[in-house]
Amino acid sequence: MGGESLALPYLVHDQLTAHLLRADGQEDVCLATYSTSTGRSRVSRFLTHVELPLPGERLVHGNASFTGEYVLRVAATAAARQQGVAILHSHPYGRGWQGLSRVDHEAERSYAQLVLRMTGLPLLGVTLAGADEAWSARSWDRKEPSWFASVRVVGTQLRVNWNDHLIPPVAPRASQVRTVSAWGPTTHAMLTRLRVLVVGVGSVGLDIAQRLAATGIQHLGVMDHDVVHEVNLDRLIGATRDDARRQLAKVEVAERQMRSAATADSPVIEPLQMSICSPEGLAAALDYDVIFSCVDRPWPRAVLNGLAYADLIPVIDGGIDIDTFEDGRMRAASWRSHTLVPGRPCMSCSRQLVAAQVSLDMEGLLDDPVYIRRAGLKPSAGSPNVAILSASVSAAQLAHFVSLTAAPGSRGVPAPLRYVLSPHILEQLRDATLEFCPIERALGQGDRRIAMTRSARLPAVDRS
Ligand SMILES: [Zn+2]
């Protein structure tokens, strides 16, 4: 796949548009610093700090210009932060992805070498189109700029500006007419180009993956290190007895089912038989634009919780909790769903992740039945689940995806939700970001994120 991707949290987008889109309709300019996130095949750059010009550092006169002192000042700040520099300017009446005029080309090129030498990172050029607030970006890693494939603005809504030359829109097929009529061709062209990853293809993840494929999304990934067992068959819709006998990888079953459901012309489906807790699993995940978290263990959920903020990839998480009486009857059931994005609390703040449990999981102790019993914990593997309720979890997560991308009513994703089965009540949870949340403070840190992955897992304790 071609091209890097630029992402910015919505607060940075708001700060930049407030400066670059002037009331008098003239072009304006400013600088920002960026961090880097290195995926397996994609590099992403994140605008984290806006560095507005001091008096005298830029001139507005139809075509805005800036002084060398301004660039030097921000390059020194960026170097101290181990970040790079971006030069941003506006095209007040532009719409969509913007090209580079001769004047702007020369202005960016003239500083590219200086910035590269001072920061060790390529200068980025970024343009804002005033008519629709669309971004476009390029990197000066050689004499001529390399164009980015996309720019993502990440908040309670995900807005993606695509470089149509590198990632062209695909005309909807006859099999997608009803889908397009639900949210219109613009949204359809945006979301079918998203790279969407489903982590964990058990009952919930397998259902979600097939529905994404049926929607026409071109590029999908599924990640799971596990294989199909006999005990999975009552929940994995589409998996066969033969799959269980051959102990087929869950991602292979998912790929087969997704291919038969897919409506895209030539869907790219990437089966990733690995764990998100490994460095290679994390790197593969960083190539995606949206991730569904369909895993129930604390460690992988903690990894996804971290990357949602540090790597600006919206993570849509969900899970079910079925509570039984001693005699085995169902006492209660509830399922929850939340999207992890800037502007919504992370799973530590919403009490979905407990640090002590994450560290037990990392030590392999949650696989040890003796330890679990002695510590009075609930076993995390093998908890009750039924296919007829897992559909409610996947439905809840998919509804978050629609709010994130199509944003009906311009509302974006909701606060964390919990559906309580016995009284049939849907609750919006009031959890907010805690004052010193280290996860959300690491917003846009990219490769300098809090390390949560490990190369080799401790040997799994035999579960038989
Ligand atoms: Zn938090």
PDB file of C-alpha atoms and ligand atoms in Angstrom, residues 345-346 348-349 433-434 437 439-440, ligand 1:
ATOM      1  CA  PRO A 345     -12.809   7.984  28.726  1.00  0.00           C
ATOM      2  CA  CYS A 346     -10.342   5.123  28.379  1.00  0.00           C
ATOM      3  CA  SER A 348      -9.112   2.360  33.007  1.00  0.00           C
ATOM      4  CA  CYS A 349     -11.143   5.510  33.701  1.00  0.00           C
ATOM      5  CA  THR A 433     -11.511  10.869  32.263  1.00  0.00           C
ATOM      6  CA  LEU A 434      -9.680  10.849  35.597  1.00  0.00           C
ATOM      7  CA  CYS A 437      -4.942   9.243  33.534  1.00  0.00           C
ATOM      8  CA  ILE A 439      -3.202   6.513  29.078  1.00  0.00           C
ATOM      9  CA  GLU A 440      -5.078   9.549  27.810  1.00  0.00           C
TER      10      GLU A 440
HETATM   11 ZN    ZN B   1      -8.283   7.201  31.094  1.00  0.00          ZN
END
